[in-house]
Tab-separated table of C-alpha atoms in Angstrom:
chain	number	residue	atom	x	y	z
A	1	UNK	CA	39.477	11.517	-0.352
A	2	UNK	CA	39.921	8.438	2.683
A	3	UNK	CA	37.990	5.552	2.624
A	4	UNK	CA	35.756	5.811	5.717
A	5	UNK	CA	36.588	9.508	5.906
A	6	UNK	CA	33.201	10.676	6.261
A	7	UNK	CA	32.094	14.392	4.937
A	8	UNK	CA	29.864	16.907	5.853
A	9	UNK	CA	26.544	16.196	3.845
A	10	UNK	CA	26.740	19.455	1.155
A	11	UNK	CA	23.097	19.060	0.757
A	12	UNK	CA	22.107	18.137	4.208
A	13	UNK	CA	20.255	14.966	5.186
A	14	UNK	CA	17.156	14.907	2.965
A	15	UNK	CA	13.622	14.098	3.929
A	16	UNK	CA	13.031	14.158	8.065
A	17	UNK	CA	16.459	16.345	8.715
A	18	UNK	CA	16.250	18.495	11.159
A	19	UNK	CA	15.711	22.461	10.365
A	20	UNK	CA	15.876	25.202	13.391
A	21	UNK	CA	15.418	22.302	15.798
A	22	UNK	CA	12.149	21.217	13.596
A	23	UNK	CA	12.107	18.210	12.228
A	24	UNK	CA	10.930	19.311	8.569
A	25	UNK	CA	8.478	16.651	7.200
A	26	UNK	CA	7.844	18.531	3.692
A	27	UNK	CA	9.087	15.852	0.411
A	28	UNK	CA	11.883	17.457	-1.006
A	29	UNK	CA	12.099	19.760	-3.591
A	30	UNK	CA	15.536	18.449	-4.900
A	31	UNK	CA	17.451	15.622	-6.497
A	32	UNK	CA	20.764	15.716	-7.285
A	33	UNK	CA	21.856	14.891	-10.638
A	34	UNK	CA	25.520	14.047	-11.926
A	35	UNK	CA	27.178	12.816	-15.123
A	36	UNK	CA	30.579	11.879	-15.132
A	37	UNK	CA	31.705	11.703	-19.064
A	38	UNK	CA	35.036	10.727	-20.628
A	39	UNK	CA	35.729	14.789	-20.821
A	40	UNK	CA	33.770	16.130	-18.029
A	41	UNK	CA	31.796	16.381	-14.906
A	42	UNK	CA	28.856	18.405	-14.926
A	43	UNK	CA	26.742	18.668	-11.879
A	44	UNK	CA	22.925	20.239	-11.356
A	45	UNK	CA	20.643	20.659	-8.718
A	46	UNK	CA	16.928	18.567	-10.673
A	47	UNK	CA	13.117	19.911	-9.205
A	48	UNK	CA	12.054	16.477	-7.814
A	49	UNK	CA	8.746	16.403	-9.785
A	50	UNK	CA	10.322	16.930	-13.093
A	51	UNK	CA	11.984	20.317	-14.651
A	52	UNK	CA	14.687	22.028	-15.836
A	53	UNK	CA	17.906	22.522	-13.406
A	54	UNK	CA	18.702	24.956	-10.885
A	55	UNK	CA	22.343	24.796	-11.723
A	56	UNK	CA	23.902	23.007	-14.037
A	57	UNK	CA	27.839	23.451	-12.823
A	58	UNK	CA	30.703	22.267	-15.628
A	59	UNK	CA	34.414	20.959	-14.950
A	60	UNK	CA	36.834	18.671	-16.597
A	61	UNK	CA	36.988	15.533	-15.574
A	62	UNK	CA	40.636	14.852	-14.531
A	63	UNK	CA	40.273	10.872	-15.153
A	64	UNK	CA	43.852	10.005	-14.934
A	65	UNK	CA	44.406	11.473	-11.446
A	66	UNK	CA	41.776	8.702	-10.257
A	67	UNK	CA	38.887	8.321	-9.008
A	68	UNK	CA	39.351	9.717	-5.728
A	69	UNK	CA	39.643	12.782	-6.824
A	70	UNK	CA	36.541	12.928	-9.658
A	71	UNK	CA	34.596	11.920	-6.589
A	72	UNK	CA	36.835	14.578	-4.674
A	73	UNK	CA	35.384	17.773	-7.413
A	74	UNK	CA	32.085	16.309	-7.617
A	75	UNK	CA	31.282	16.751	-3.780
A	76	UNK	CA	32.821	20.167	-4.479
A	77	UNK	CA	30.255	20.694	-6.986
A	78	UNK	CA	27.366	19.643	-4.885
A	79	UNK	CA	28.257	21.968	-2.577
A	80	UNK	CA	28.460	24.625	-4.844
A	81	UNK	CA	24.934	23.858	-6.013
A	82	UNK	CA	23.003	23.318	-3.098
A	83	UNK	CA	23.896	27.273	-2.455
A	84	UNK	CA	20.907	27.728	-3.941
A	85	UNK	CA	18.232	25.429	-2.242
A	86	UNK	CA	16.719	24.755	1.295
A	87	UNK	CA	19.124	23.168	3.549
A	88	UNK	CA	17.757	19.346	3.346
A	89	UNK	CA	15.320	19.980	0.383
A	90	UNK	CA	17.544	17.528	-1.378
A	91	UNK	CA	15.876	13.606	-1.599
A	92	UNK	CA	19.471	12.003	-2.394
A	93	UNK	CA	21.960	12.156	-5.204
A	94	UNK	CA	21.383	10.180	-9.233
A	95	UNK	CA	25.097	8.858	-11.195
A	96	UNK	CA	25.934	8.679	-14.733
A	97	UNK	CA	29.177	7.455	-15.529
A	98	UNK	CA	30.854	5.146	-18.303
A	99	UNK	CA	30.519	1.484	-18.071
A	100	UNK	CA	30.423	-0.854	-17.494
A	101	UNK	CA	28.928	-1.268	-14.157
A	102	UNK	CA	26.853	-3.151	-11.357
A	103	UNK	CA	24.454	-1.142	-10.995
A	104	UNK	CA	23.003	-3.772	-7.994
A	105	UNK	CA	26.893	-2.968	-5.324
A	106	UNK	CA	27.017	0.289	-7.437
A	107	UNK	CA	30.301	-1.253	-8.461
A	108	UNK	CA	32.079	0.531	-12.014
A	109	UNK	CA	33.497	-2.790	-13.303
A	110	UNK	CA	35.601	-1.381	-16.129
A	111	UNK	CA	35.937	2.013	-19.268
A	112	UNK	CA	37.889	2.107	-20.917
A	113	UNK	CA	37.661	6.194	-21.506
A	114	UNK	CA	38.278	6.966	-17.944
A	115	UNK	CA	40.496	3.786	-16.922
A	116	UNK	CA	39.142	2.598	-13.280
A	117	UNK	CA	38.838	-0.886	-12.670
A	118	UNK	CA	36.474	-2.101	-10.086
A	119	UNK	CA	35.602	1.705	-9.132
A	120	UNK	CA	33.002	1.452	-5.479
A	121	UNK	CA	31.954	4.771	-7.257
A	122	UNK	CA	28.446	5.448	-5.539
A	123	UNK	CA	29.783	4.928	-1.667
A	124	UNK	CA	31.913	7.232	-2.990
A	125	UNK	CA	30.020	9.531	-3.854
A	126	UNK	CA	27.807	8.733	-1.134
A	127	UNK	CA	30.583	9.357	1.734
A	128	UNK	CA	31.202	11.982	0.050
A	129	UNK	CA	28.083	13.882	-0.169
A	130	UNK	CA	26.408	12.223	2.863
A	131	UNK	CA	23.012	11.778	1.270
A	132	UNK	CA	22.042	8.151	-0.765
A	133	UNK	CA	22.951	7.589	-4.361
A	134	UNK	CA	21.766	5.440	-6.752
A	135	UNK	CA	24.370	4.337	-10.043
A	136	UNK	CA	24.166	3.588	-13.959
A	137	UNK	CA	25.277	4.317	-17.557
A	138	UNK	CA	26.228	7.769	-17.929
A	139	UNK	CA	24.477	6.884	-21.482
A	140	UNK	CA	21.836	5.334	-19.881
A	141	UNK	CA	21.573	8.574	-17.396
A	142	UNK	CA	20.629	10.029	-21.070
A	143	UNK	CA	18.467	8.573	-22.483
A	144	UNK	CA	15.867	7.733	-19.523
A	145	UNK	CA	16.562	12.254	-19.066
A	146	UNK	CA	15.601	12.850	-22.673
A	147	UNK	CA	12.585	9.676	-22.107
A	148	UNK	CA	11.729	11.609	-19.121
A	149	UNK	CA	11.849	15.212	-20.183
A	150	UNK	CA	13.266	15.625	-24.066
A	151	UNK	CA	12.789	14.598	-27.877
A	152	UNK	CA	11.177	11.170	-26.616
A	153	UNK	CA	8.976	12.138	-24.163
A	154	UNK	CA	5.726	9.515	-24.254
A	155	UNK	CA	8.261	6.887	-26.184
A	156	UNK	CA	7.195	3.300	-25.341
A	157	UNK	CA	10.606	2.180	-26.932
A	158	UNK	CA	13.258	4.131	-26.905
A	159	UNK	CA	16.879	4.459	-27.621
A	160	UNK	CA	19.819	7.219	-27.118
A	161	UNK	CA	22.875	7.580	-28.568
A	162	UNK	CA	25.636	9.274	-26.595
A	163	UNK	CA	28.416	10.825	-29.137
A	164	UNK	CA	31.196	12.644	-26.978
A	165	UNK	CA	34.729	11.093	-25.693
A	166	UNK	CA	32.510	7.264	-26.196
A	167	UNK	CA	30.075	6.150	-27.983
A	168	UNK	CA	27.127	5.182	-25.083
A	169	UNK	CA	23.773	3.718	-25.857
A	170	UNK	CA	20.566	2.958	-23.673
A	171	UNK	CA	17.693	2.086	-24.182
A	172	UNK	CA	14.311	2.499	-22.261
A	173	UNK	CA	11.014	0.236	-22.621
A	174	UNK	CA	8.075	1.470	-21.229
A	175	UNK	CA	9.577	3.513	-19.169
A	176	UNK	CA	12.066	1.081	-17.976
A	177	UNK	CA	16.155	1.252	-18.436
A	178	UNK	CA	16.636	-1.976	-20.007
A	179	UNK	CA	19.719	-3.951	-18.423
A	180	UNK	CA	19.988	-6.967	-19.606
A	181	UNK	CA	20.679	-9.820	-18.066
A	182	UNK	CA	24.105	-8.060	-15.919
A	183	UNK	CA	23.550	-4.748	-16.499
A	184	UNK	CA	24.969	-4.483	-19.260
A	185	UNK	CA	23.061	-4.073	-22.234
A	186	UNK	CA	23.457	0.002	-24.736
A	187	UNK	CA	26.939	-0.618	-25.232
A	188	UNK	CA	25.867	0.210	-28.994
A	189	UNK	CA	29.736	2.446	-29.453
A	190	UNK	CA	31.386	-1.434	-29.157
A	191	UNK	CA	29.062	-2.917	-31.766
A	192	UNK	CA	31.694	-3.857	-34.480
A	193	UNK	CA	31.061	-2.846	-37.391
A	194	UNK	CA	34.333	-3.899	-39.111
A	195	UNK	CA	35.410	-7.252	-37.312
A	196	UNK	CA	39.442	-6.515	-38.654
A	197	UNK	CA	38.988	-2.942	-38.302
A	198	UNK	CA	40.524	0.009	-36.587
A	199	UNK	CA	41.706	-1.228	-32.706
A	200	UNK	CA	39.022	0.371	-30.213
A	201	UNK	CA	40.010	1.921	-26.902
A	202	UNK	CA	38.255	-0.969	-25.240
A	203	UNK	CA	40.840	-2.956	-27.269
A	204	UNK	CA	38.636	-4.937	-29.958
A	205	UNK	CA	38.482	-4.089	-33.434
A	206	UNK	CA	36.050	-2.582	-35.772
A	207	UNK	CA	33.803	-1.311	-32.931
A	208	UNK	CA	31.947	2.043	-34.408
A	209	UNK	CA	33.670	3.894	-31.545
A	210	UNK	CA	36.767	3.869	-33.251
A	211	UNK	CA	35.365	5.298	-35.927
A	212	UNK	CA	32.371	8.219	-34.683
A	213	UNK	CA	33.293	8.753	-31.798
A	214	UNK	CA	34.193	12.383	-31.966
A	215	UNK	CA	37.831	10.996	-30.962
A	216	UNK	CA	37.872	8.324	-34.071
A	217	UNK	CA	36.648	11.873	-36.292
A	218	UNK	CA	39.357	13.492	-34.841
A	219	UNK	CA	41.750	10.414	-36.018
A	220	UNK	CA	39.926	9.720	-39.697
A	221	UNK	CA	40.826	13.897	-40.283
A	222	UNK	CA	44.314	14.024	-38.843
A	223	UNK	CA	44.415	10.669	-41.792
A	224	UNK	CA	43.554	12.047	-44.768
A	225	UNK	CA	45.742	15.353	-43.706
A	226	UNK	CA	48.642	13.185	-43.587
A	227	UNK	CA	48.160	11.648	-47.176
A	228	UNK	CA	47.339	15.775	-48.270
A	229	UNK	CA	44.162	16.158	-47.862
A	230	UNK	CA	42.854	19.717	-48.948
A	231	UNK	CA	41.649	21.704	-46.447
A	232	UNK	CA	41.811	24.410	-43.783
A	233	UNK	CA	42.393	21.508	-41.492
A	234	UNK	CA	45.569	21.015	-42.041
A	235	UNK	CA	46.321	25.279	-40.992
A	236	UNK	CA	45.136	24.136	-37.835
A	237	UNK	CA	46.580	21.378	-37.279
A	238	UNK	CA	50.231	23.307	-38.257
A	239	UNK	CA	49.162	25.673	-35.380
A	240	UNK	CA	48.111	23.322	-32.518
A	241	UNK	CA	50.650	20.930	-32.699
A	242	UNK	CA	49.301	18.514	-34.950
A	243	UNK	CA	45.864	17.781	-32.860
A	244	UNK	CA	42.688	17.919	-34.035
A	245	UNK	CA	39.508	18.053	-32.424
A	246	UNK	CA	35.869	16.570	-33.463
A	247	UNK	CA	34.773	20.052	-33.379
A	248	UNK	CA	37.607	21.676	-35.096
A	249	UNK	CA	36.140	18.740	-37.584
A	250	UNK	CA	32.396	20.618	-37.434
A	251	UNK	CA	33.834	23.858	-38.016
A	252	UNK	CA	34.946	23.067	-40.973
A	253	UNK	CA	32.701	21.082	-42.688
A	254	UNK	CA	30.120	24.541	-41.509
A	255	UNK	CA	32.156	26.641	-42.750
A	256	UNK	CA	32.489	24.694	-46.031
A	257	UNK	CA	34.699	22.984	-46.053
A	258	UNK	CA	34.441	19.714	-48.217
A	259	UNK	CA	37.001	17.714	-46.929
A	260	UNK	CA	35.920	18.205	-43.680
A	261	UNK	CA	31.998	17.009	-44.772
A	262	UNK	CA	33.264	14.053	-46.270
A	263	UNK	CA	34.944	12.583	-43.008
A	264	UNK	CA	31.396	14.250	-41.435
A	265	UNK	CA	29.343	11.723	-43.524
A	266	UNK	CA	32.568	8.566	-43.422
A	267	UNK	CA	31.218	8.721	-39.672
A	268	UNK	CA	27.970	9.417	-40.543
A	269	UNK	CA	28.086	6.368	-42.781
A	270	UNK	CA	29.645	3.612	-40.286
A	271	UNK	CA	27.096	4.994	-37.427
A	272	UNK	CA	24.197	4.281	-39.664
A	273	UNK	CA	24.850	0.756	-39.227
A	274	UNK	CA	24.610	0.520	-36.276
A	275	UNK	CA	21.258	2.524	-35.742
A	276	UNK	CA	20.294	-0.087	-38.497
A	277	UNK	CA	20.880	-2.829	-36.925
A	278	UNK	CA	18.686	-1.480	-34.261
A	279	UNK	CA	16.432	-0.425	-35.785
A	280	UNK	CA	15.907	-4.165	-37.347
A	281	UNK	CA	16.949	-5.722	-33.965
A	282	UNK	CA	14.266	-3.266	-31.966
A	283	UNK	CA	12.221	-1.952	-33.555
A	284	UNK	CA	12.110	1.034	-31.395
A	285	UNK	CA	9.519	4.707	-32.126
A	286	UNK	CA	12.253	6.516	-31.042
A	287	UNK	CA	16.136	7.272	-31.651
A	288	UNK	CA	17.257	10.307	-29.696
A	289	UNK	CA	21.152	11.351	-31.080
A	290	UNK	CA	22.877	13.401	-28.086
A	291	UNK	CA	26.646	14.191	-27.664
A	292	UNK	CA	29.449	17.026	-28.794
A	293	UNK	CA	29.555	15.009	-31.630
A	294	UNK	CA	25.582	15.872	-33.111
A	295	UNK	CA	26.755	20.126	-33.289
A	296	UNK	CA	27.699	18.742	-36.549
A	297	UNK	CA	24.061	19.180	-37.038
A	298	UNK	CA	22.988	18.650	-40.980
A	299	UNK	CA	26.932	17.746	-42.160
A	300	UNK	CA	25.840	14.758	-39.571
A	301	UNK	CA	22.076	13.972	-39.634
A	302	UNK	CA	21.473	13.943	-43.306
A	303	UNK	CA	24.297	10.815	-44.495
A	304	UNK	CA	22.778	9.280	-41.345
A	305	UNK	CA	18.832	9.126	-41.991
A	306	UNK	CA	19.963	8.897	-45.279
A	307	UNK	CA	21.732	5.743	-44.740
A	308	UNK	CA	19.725	4.307	-42.266
A	309	UNK	CA	16.656	4.117	-45.153
A	310	UNK	CA	19.301	2.141	-47.529
A	311	UNK	CA	20.109	-0.145	-45.323
A	312	UNK	CA	16.704	-0.759	-42.149
A	313	UNK	CA	13.425	-2.468	-42.955
A	314	UNK	CA	11.136	-0.293	-44.409
A	315	UNK	CA	7.538	-0.876	-42.193
A	316	UNK	CA	10.471	-0.488	-38.947
A	317	UNK	CA	12.340	2.569	-40.858
A	318	UNK	CA	8.095	3.977	-40.457
A	319	UNK	CA	7.623	3.583	-37.306
A	320	UNK	CA	10.764	5.331	-35.853
A	321	UNK	CA	11.951	8.690	-35.666
A	322	UNK	CA	15.741	9.531	-35.453
A	323	UNK	CA	16.243	13.391	-33.817
A	324	UNK	CA	18.489	15.286	-32.047
A	325	UNK	CA	18.335	15.355	-28.166
A	326	UNK	CA	16.364	18.112	-26.833
A	327	UNK	CA	18.535	18.469	-23.374
A	328	UNK	CA	21.419	18.703	-24.710
A	329	UNK	CA	24.337	18.861	-22.219
A	330	UNK	CA	21.121	18.149	-19.553
A	331	UNK	CA	20.199	14.983	-20.294
A	332	UNK	CA	22.516	13.631	-18.563
A	333	UNK	CA	22.205	15.121	-15.422
A	334	UNK	CA	18.109	14.664	-15.597
A	335	UNK	CA	18.443	11.428	-16.481
A	336	UNK	CA	20.737	11.175	-13.578
A	337	UNK	CA	18.499	12.206	-10.998
A	338	UNK	CA	15.444	10.921	-12.298
A	339	UNK	CA	16.606	7.381	-12.504
A	340	UNK	CA	17.451	8.093	-8.539
A	341	UNK	CA	13.612	8.646	-8.834
A	342	UNK	CA	12.785	5.447	-9.948
A	343	UNK	CA	14.657	3.898	-7.922
A	344	UNK	CA	13.486	5.239	-4.720
A	345	UNK	CA	10.202	5.892	-5.475
A	346	UNK	CA	9.237	3.823	-8.284
A	347	UNK	CA	7.813	6.421	-10.211
A	348	UNK	CA	9.196	9.978	-12.288
C-alpha cells in the first residue's frame, strides 16, 4: 500500500462512531489482536473484558514479499474478522511483531526472521485499518497473553518463551511488560550458550535460537542424518528432497524414533542452560513455554525440566513452575489485544 493512502476502516471507527445518524456512546466490545510471526500471521478479535477470540484467521506471513504486502494481508484479515461484529464496536488494534523494535515510535528496527529494518509498522497498520494501533514485540505479547488469561494467571513475575521460527522471550513483572532501557529486554533467543558455536540468523554465534528453535532443531537432525544416523527421518528426507522440519522431528519422536528423541533432548538441554540462567537471574514465579516446538511434549519438557533442576539454584527452582502455554496459537493475538488495552486504557 502506498504510504499516505488511507483505506476505509475495516471495523468502524471505535468509540464515538456514527451508526444510522446516532452517536454510539456504548464502550467498544472488541479489540483486534495481530500476531506477525516468522512463518504465520494470526488475526483475531478479543472481547474487551477478556476471553477467547471470536475468530482467529491464519495465513502464511510471506515476509520476503515485504512489509507492504504483509500489512495489506493483515488489513484484509481484519476486514474478514470484523464482519462478525457490530460496526464501531472495535476499540483498536494491538500488533505483535518480531524485534528489536521501538515501542514508542512504533518502528521495527531489525528482525532477522523477517528480514525487515526500520519499518514504521504501527503507522502502516493504522493507515491501512483506520483504527488506533499499539505495537509491541510478538514474544512480549505472547507472554502478556499467558499472564492475562493463560497459564501464568496470577503470577507476579512471569517469563514467557516462544519456540518457533525463532525463540522469543517476554518478561511480565507486577502486570507490566519489562522492556528495559531501549525496549529490547527479553531477547532470550540471543543469549549465548556457546561463544564459538553455530552461526545464528542475527549474525552472532552460539545463540540458543540457533539450536532450539524450529529451524535449529531441523538443522541438527539433518546433520546427524548426513553422518549416517539410523532414523525414519532419513526416508522422509529422501522423499522431500533433503528437507526436514522440526514438526517432522517431533512426529518421529512421538512414534518412538530414538534418533529424533535424542535430537529433541539435545535441544532441550541447550534451552535448559538459558532457562536456568533466567531463573537464577530473575527468580520468576512461572516460566511459560509456547510455540510450535512444544508439540514435542514430554520429549521436550522432561529433559528440559531435568537439566534446569541440575543447573538452577534450588531455592529459586522451588519457587518456579515451568509449564506449557494454555493459549497455544491464540496467545499472541490475546496478548496483543491486552497490550493495546493496557496501553490505551491503563489496565486490562
